[in-house]
PDB file of C-alpha atoms and ligand atoms in Angstrom:
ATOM      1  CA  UNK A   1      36.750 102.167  96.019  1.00  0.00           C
ATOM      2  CA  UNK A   2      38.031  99.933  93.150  1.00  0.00           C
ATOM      3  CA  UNK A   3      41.918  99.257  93.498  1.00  0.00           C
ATOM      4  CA  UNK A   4      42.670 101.187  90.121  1.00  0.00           C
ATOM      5  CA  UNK A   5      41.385 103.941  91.676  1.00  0.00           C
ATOM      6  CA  UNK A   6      43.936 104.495  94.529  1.00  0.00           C
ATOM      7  CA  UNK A   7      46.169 105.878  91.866  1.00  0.00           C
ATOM      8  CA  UNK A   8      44.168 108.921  91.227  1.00  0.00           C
ATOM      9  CA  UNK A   9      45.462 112.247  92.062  1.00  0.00           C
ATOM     10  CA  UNK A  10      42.684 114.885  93.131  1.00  0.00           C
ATOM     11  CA  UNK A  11      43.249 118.527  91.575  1.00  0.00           C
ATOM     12  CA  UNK A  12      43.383 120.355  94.686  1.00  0.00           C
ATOM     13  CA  UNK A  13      46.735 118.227  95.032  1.00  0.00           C
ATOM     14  CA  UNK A  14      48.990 120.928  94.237  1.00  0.00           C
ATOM     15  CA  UNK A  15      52.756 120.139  95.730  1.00  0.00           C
ATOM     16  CA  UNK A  16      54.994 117.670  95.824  1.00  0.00           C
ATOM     17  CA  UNK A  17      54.704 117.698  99.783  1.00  0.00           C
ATOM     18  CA  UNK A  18      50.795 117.096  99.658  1.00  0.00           C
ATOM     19  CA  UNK A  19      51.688 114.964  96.420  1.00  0.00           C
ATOM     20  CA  UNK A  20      53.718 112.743  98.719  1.00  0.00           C
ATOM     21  CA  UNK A  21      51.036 112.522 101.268  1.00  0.00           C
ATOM     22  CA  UNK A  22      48.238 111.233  99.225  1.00  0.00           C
ATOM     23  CA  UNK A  23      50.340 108.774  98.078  1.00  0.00           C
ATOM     24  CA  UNK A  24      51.695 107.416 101.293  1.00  0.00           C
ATOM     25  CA  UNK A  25      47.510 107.383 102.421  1.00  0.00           C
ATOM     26  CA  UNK A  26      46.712 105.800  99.182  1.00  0.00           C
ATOM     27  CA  UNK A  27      49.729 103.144  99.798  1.00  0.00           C
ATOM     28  CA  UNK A  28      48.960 102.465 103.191  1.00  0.00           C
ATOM     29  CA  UNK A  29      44.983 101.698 102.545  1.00  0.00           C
ATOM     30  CA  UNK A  30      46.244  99.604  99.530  1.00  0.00           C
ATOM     31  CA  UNK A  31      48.779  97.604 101.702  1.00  0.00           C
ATOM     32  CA  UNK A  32      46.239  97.008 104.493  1.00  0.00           C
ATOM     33  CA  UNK A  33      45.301  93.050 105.341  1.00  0.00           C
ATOM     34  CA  UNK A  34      48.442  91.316 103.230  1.00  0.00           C
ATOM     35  CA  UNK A  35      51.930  91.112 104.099  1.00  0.00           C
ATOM     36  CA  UNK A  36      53.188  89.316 101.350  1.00  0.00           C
ATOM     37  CA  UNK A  37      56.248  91.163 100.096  1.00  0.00           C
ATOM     38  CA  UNK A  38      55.620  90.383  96.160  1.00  0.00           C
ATOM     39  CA  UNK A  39      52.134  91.621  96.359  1.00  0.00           C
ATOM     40  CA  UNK A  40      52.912  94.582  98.418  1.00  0.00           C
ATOM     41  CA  UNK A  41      55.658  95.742  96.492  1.00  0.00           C
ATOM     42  CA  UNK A  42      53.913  95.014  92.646  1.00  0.00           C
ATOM     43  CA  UNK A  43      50.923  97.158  94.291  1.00  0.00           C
ATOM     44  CA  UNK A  44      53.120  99.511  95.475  1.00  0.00           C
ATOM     45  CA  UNK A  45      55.023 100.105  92.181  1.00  0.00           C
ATOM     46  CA  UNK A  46      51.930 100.189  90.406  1.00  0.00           C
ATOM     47  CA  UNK A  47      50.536 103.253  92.524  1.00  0.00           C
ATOM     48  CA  UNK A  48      53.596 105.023  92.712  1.00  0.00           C
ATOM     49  CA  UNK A  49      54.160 105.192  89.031  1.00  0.00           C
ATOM     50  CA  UNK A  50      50.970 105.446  87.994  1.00  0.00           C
ATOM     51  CA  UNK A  51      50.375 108.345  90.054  1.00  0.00           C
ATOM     52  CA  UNK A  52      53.277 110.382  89.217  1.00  0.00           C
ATOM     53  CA  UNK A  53      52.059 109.755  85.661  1.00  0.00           C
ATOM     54  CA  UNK A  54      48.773 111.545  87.037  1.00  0.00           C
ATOM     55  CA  UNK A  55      50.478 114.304  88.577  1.00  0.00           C
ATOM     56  CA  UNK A  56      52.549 115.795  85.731  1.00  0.00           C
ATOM     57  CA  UNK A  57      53.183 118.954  87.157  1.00  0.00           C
ATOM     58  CA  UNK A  58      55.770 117.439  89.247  1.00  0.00           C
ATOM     59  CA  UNK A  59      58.042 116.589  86.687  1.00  0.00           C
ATOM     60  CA  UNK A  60      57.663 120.680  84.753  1.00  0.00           C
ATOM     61  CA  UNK A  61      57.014 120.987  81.450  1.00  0.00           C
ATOM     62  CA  UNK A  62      57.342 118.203  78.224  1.00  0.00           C
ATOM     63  CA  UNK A  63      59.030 115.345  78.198  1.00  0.00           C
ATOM     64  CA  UNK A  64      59.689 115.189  82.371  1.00  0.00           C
ATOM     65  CA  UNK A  65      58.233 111.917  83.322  1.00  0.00           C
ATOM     66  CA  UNK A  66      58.914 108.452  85.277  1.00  0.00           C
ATOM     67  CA  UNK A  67      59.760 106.094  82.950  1.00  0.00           C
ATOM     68  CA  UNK A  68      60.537 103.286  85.635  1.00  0.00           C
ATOM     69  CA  UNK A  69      59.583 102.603  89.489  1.00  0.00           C
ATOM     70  CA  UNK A  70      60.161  99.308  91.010  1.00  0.00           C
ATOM     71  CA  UNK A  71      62.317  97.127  93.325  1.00  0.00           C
ATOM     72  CA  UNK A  72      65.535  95.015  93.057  1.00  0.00           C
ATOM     73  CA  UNK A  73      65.310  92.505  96.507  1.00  0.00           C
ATOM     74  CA  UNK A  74      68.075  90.788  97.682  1.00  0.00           C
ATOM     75  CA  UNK A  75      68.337  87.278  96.545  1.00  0.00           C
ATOM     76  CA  UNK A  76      68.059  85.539 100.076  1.00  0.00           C
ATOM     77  CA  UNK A  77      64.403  86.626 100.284  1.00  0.00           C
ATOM     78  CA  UNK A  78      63.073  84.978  97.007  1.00  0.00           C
ATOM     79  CA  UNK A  79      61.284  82.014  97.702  1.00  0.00           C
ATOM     80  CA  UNK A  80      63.564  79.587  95.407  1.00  0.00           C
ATOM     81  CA  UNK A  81      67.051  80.346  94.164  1.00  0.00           C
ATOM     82  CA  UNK A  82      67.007  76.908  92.493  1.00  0.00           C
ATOM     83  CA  UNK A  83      70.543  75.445  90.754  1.00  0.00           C
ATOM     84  CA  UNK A  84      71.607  79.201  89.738  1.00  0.00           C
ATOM     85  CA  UNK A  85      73.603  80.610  91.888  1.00  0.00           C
ATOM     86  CA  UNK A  86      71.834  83.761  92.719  1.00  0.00           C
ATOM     87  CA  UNK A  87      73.638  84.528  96.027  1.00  0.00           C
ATOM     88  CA  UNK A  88      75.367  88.581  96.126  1.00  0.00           C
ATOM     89  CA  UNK A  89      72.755  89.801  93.894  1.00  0.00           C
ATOM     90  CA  UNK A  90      69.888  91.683  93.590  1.00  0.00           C
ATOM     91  CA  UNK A  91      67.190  90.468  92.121  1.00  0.00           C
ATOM     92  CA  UNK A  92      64.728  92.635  89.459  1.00  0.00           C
ATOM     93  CA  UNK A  93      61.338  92.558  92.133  1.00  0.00           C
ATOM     94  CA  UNK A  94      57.888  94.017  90.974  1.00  0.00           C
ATOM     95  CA  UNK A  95      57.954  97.304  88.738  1.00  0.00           C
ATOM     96  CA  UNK A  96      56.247  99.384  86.546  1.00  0.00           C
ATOM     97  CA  UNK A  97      57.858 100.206  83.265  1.00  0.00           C
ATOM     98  CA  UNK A  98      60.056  98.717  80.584  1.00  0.00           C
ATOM     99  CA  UNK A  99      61.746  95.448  80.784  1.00  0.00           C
ATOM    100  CA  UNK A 100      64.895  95.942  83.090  1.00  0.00           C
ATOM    101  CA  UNK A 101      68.339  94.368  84.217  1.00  0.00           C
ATOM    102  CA  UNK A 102      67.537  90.817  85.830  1.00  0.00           C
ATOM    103  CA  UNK A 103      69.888  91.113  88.418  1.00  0.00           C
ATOM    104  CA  UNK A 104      72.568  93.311  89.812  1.00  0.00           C
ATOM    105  CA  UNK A 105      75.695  92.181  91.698  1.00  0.00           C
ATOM    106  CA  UNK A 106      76.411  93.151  95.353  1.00  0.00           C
ATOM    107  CA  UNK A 107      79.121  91.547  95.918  1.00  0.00           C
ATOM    108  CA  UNK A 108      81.869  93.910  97.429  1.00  0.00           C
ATOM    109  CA  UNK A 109      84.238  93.953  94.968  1.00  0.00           C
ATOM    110  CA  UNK A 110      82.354  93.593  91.881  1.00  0.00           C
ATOM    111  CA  UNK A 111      79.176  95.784  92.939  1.00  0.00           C
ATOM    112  CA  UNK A 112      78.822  98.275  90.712  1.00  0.00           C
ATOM    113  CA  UNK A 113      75.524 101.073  89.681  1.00  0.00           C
ATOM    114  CA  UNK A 114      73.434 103.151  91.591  1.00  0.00           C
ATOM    115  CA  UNK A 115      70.999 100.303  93.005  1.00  0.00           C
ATOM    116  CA  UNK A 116      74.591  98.770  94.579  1.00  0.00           C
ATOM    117  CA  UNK A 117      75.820 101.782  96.096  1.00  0.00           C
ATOM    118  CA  UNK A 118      72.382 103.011  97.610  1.00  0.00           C
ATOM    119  CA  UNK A 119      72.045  98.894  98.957  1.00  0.00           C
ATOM    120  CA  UNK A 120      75.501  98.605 100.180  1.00  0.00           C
ATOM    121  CA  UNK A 121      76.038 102.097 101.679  1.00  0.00           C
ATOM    122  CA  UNK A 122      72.363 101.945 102.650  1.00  0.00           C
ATOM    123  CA  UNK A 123      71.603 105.199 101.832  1.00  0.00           C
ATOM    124  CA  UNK A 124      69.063 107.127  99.127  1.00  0.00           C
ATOM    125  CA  UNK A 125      71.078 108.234  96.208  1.00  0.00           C
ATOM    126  CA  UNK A 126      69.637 111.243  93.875  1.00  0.00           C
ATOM    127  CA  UNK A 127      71.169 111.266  90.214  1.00  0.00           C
ATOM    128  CA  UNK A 128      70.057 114.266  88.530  1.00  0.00           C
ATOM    129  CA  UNK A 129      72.680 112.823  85.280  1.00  0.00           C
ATOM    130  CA  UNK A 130      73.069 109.507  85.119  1.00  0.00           C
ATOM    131  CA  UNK A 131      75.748 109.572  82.238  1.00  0.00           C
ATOM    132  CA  UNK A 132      77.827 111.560  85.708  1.00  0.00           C
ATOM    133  CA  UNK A 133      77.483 108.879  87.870  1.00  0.00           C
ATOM    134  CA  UNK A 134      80.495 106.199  87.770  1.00  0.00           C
ATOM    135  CA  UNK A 135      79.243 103.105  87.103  1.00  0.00           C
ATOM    136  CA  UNK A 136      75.967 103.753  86.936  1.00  0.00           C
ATOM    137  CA  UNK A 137      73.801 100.780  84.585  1.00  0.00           C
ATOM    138  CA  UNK A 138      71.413 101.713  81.847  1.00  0.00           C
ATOM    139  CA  UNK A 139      68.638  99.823  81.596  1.00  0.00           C
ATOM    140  CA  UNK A 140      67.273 102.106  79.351  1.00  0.00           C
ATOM    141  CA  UNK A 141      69.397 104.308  77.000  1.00  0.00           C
ATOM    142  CA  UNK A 142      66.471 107.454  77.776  1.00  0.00           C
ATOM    143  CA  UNK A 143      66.732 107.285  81.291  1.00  0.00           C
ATOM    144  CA  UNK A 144      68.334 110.829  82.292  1.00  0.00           C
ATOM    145  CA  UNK A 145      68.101 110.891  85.890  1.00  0.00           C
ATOM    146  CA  UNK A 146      67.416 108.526  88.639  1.00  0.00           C
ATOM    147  CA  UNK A 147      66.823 107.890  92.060  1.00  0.00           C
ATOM    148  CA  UNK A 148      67.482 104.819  94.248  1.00  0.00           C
ATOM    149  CA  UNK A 149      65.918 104.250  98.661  1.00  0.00           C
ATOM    150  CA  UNK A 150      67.607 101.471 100.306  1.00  0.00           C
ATOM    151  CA  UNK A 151      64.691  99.519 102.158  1.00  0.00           C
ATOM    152  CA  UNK A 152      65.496  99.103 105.276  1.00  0.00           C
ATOM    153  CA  UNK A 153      63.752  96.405 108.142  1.00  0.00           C
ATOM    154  CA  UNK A 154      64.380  97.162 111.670  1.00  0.00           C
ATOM    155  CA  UNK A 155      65.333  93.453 113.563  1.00  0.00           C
ATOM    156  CA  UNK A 156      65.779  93.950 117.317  1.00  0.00           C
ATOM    157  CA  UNK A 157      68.916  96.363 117.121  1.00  0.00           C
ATOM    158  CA  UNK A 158      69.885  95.467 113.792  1.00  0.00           C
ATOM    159  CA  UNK A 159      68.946  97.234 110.354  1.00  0.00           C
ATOM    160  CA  UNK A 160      69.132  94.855 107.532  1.00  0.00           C
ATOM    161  CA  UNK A 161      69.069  96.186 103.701  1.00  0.00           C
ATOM    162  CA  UNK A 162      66.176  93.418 102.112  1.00  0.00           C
ATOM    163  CA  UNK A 163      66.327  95.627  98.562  1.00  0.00           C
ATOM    164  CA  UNK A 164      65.730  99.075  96.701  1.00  0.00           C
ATOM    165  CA  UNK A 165      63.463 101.546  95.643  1.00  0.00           C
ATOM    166  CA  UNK A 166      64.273 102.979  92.128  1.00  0.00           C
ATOM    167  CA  UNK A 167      62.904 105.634  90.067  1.00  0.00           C
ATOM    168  CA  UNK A 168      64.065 106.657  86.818  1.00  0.00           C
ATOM    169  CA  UNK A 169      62.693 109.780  84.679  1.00  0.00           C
ATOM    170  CA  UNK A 170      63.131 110.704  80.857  1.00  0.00           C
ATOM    171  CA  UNK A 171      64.503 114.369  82.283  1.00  0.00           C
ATOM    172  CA  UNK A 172      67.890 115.865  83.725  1.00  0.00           C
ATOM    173  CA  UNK A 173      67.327 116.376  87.369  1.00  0.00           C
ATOM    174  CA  UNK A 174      64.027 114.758  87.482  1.00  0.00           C
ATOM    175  CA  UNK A 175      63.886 114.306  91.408  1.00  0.00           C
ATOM    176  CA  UNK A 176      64.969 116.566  94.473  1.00  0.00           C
ATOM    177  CA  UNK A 177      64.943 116.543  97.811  1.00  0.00           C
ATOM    178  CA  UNK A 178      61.297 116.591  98.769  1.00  0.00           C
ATOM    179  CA  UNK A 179      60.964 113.806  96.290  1.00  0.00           C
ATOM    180  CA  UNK A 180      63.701 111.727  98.861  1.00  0.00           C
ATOM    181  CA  UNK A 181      61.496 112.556 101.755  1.00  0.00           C
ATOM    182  CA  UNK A 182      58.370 111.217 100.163  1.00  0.00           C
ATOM    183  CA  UNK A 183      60.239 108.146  99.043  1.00  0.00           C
ATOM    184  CA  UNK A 184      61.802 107.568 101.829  1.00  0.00           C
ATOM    185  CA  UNK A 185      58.748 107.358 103.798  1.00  0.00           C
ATOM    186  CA  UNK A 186      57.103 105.165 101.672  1.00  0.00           C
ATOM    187  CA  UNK A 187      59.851 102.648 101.682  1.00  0.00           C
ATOM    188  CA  UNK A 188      59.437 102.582 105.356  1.00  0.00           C
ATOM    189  CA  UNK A 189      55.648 101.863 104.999  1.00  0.00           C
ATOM    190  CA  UNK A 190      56.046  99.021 102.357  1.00  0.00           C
ATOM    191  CA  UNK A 191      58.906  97.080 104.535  1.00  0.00           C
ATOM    192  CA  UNK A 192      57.282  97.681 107.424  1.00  0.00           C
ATOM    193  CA  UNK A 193      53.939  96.215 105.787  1.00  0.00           C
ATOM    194  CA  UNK A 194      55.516  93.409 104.783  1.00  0.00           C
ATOM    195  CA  UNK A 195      56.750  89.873 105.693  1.00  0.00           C
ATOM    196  CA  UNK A 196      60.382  88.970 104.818  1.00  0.00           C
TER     197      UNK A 196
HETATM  198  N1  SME B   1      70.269 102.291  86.861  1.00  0.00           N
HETATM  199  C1  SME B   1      70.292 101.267  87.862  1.00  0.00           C
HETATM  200  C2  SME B   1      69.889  99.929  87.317  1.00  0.00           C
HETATM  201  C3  SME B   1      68.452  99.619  87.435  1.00  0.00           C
HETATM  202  S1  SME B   1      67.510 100.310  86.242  1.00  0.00           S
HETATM  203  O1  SME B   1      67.643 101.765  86.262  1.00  0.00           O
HETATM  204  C4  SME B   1      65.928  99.856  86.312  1.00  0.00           C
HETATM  205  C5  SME B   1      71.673 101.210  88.506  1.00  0.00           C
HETATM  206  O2  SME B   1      72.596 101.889  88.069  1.00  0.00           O
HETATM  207  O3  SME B   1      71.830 100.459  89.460  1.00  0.00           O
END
């Protein structure tokens, strides 16, 4: 099957819970025999989004799309932080969408938006406003609601935070709780998948 392809949605996908499914066995065929993170991660991004795009009914009527998906990666994994200092920050990773933030700060103390809090707190964070959410950083002005995964990697019996998962949508309340599960799970797969 060409690559392109993976993306597709079949109609007798019908809910967000088989929704989530096909994409996890479309991610996990994609992913298989390469462990690079950047290549894993710009595939990944580029399913995800494209196949929400292909499964409208998710997002209900009109305007209710993704208008981002991609990752922000802790600075310490790039390959080369060069002269800049690049330390406490995350740093914009493979995405699908319109040109975004380069970096945001982690720092404690001067963190601040929703990719921060989900990194630092390491926990998924649904925004059904975004204009509600303190702090929160607009990337884009038509973002309406968002949602960020902390990806997690398992070491021995420590959990270290490498990045996060974000999603944003042109709608109010564009992502629930079933949407967390299937993210969730998928963010497992791609770390998992991956070499850091
Ligand atoms: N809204 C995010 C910033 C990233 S962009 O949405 C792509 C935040 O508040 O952290």
């Amino acid at each position: 099957m060409p690559h392109a392809d993976s993306a597709f949605v079949p109609s007798d996908i019908q809910t967000k819970c088989e929704f989530w499914n096909h994409v996890h066995d479309q991610l996990q065929g994609l992913l298989e025999g390469q462990r690079n993170w950047i290549s894993n991660l710009a595939n990944a991004s580029a399913l995800i989004y494209n196949a929400l795009l292909a499964f409208p009914a998710h997002f209900g009527p009109g305007n209710r799309a993704v208008n981002w998906c991609g990752f922000y990666i802790d600075s310490a994994f790039f390959p080369a932080a060069h002269d800049l200092d690049q330390s406490g920050k995350l740093l914009l990773g493979p995405f699908c969408g319109k040109p975004a933030c380069q970096f945001i700060n982690i720092t404690p103390g001067k963190a601040r938006g929703v990719c921060a809090d989900a990194y630092l707190r390491r926990e998924t964070i649904l925004v059904p406003d975004v204009e509600r959410y303190p702090g929160h950083i607009a990337c884009d002005g038509e973002t309406k609601s968002e949602i960020v995964c902390p990806l997690l990697l398992e070491q021995g019996d420590k959990q270290i935070a490498v990045g996060v998962f974000d999603l944003d949508c042109l709608a109010l309340e564009g992502f629930d709780e079933e949407d967390k599960a299937g993210l969730v799970r998928l963010a497992d797969l791609v770390v998992k998948a991956s070499d850091w």
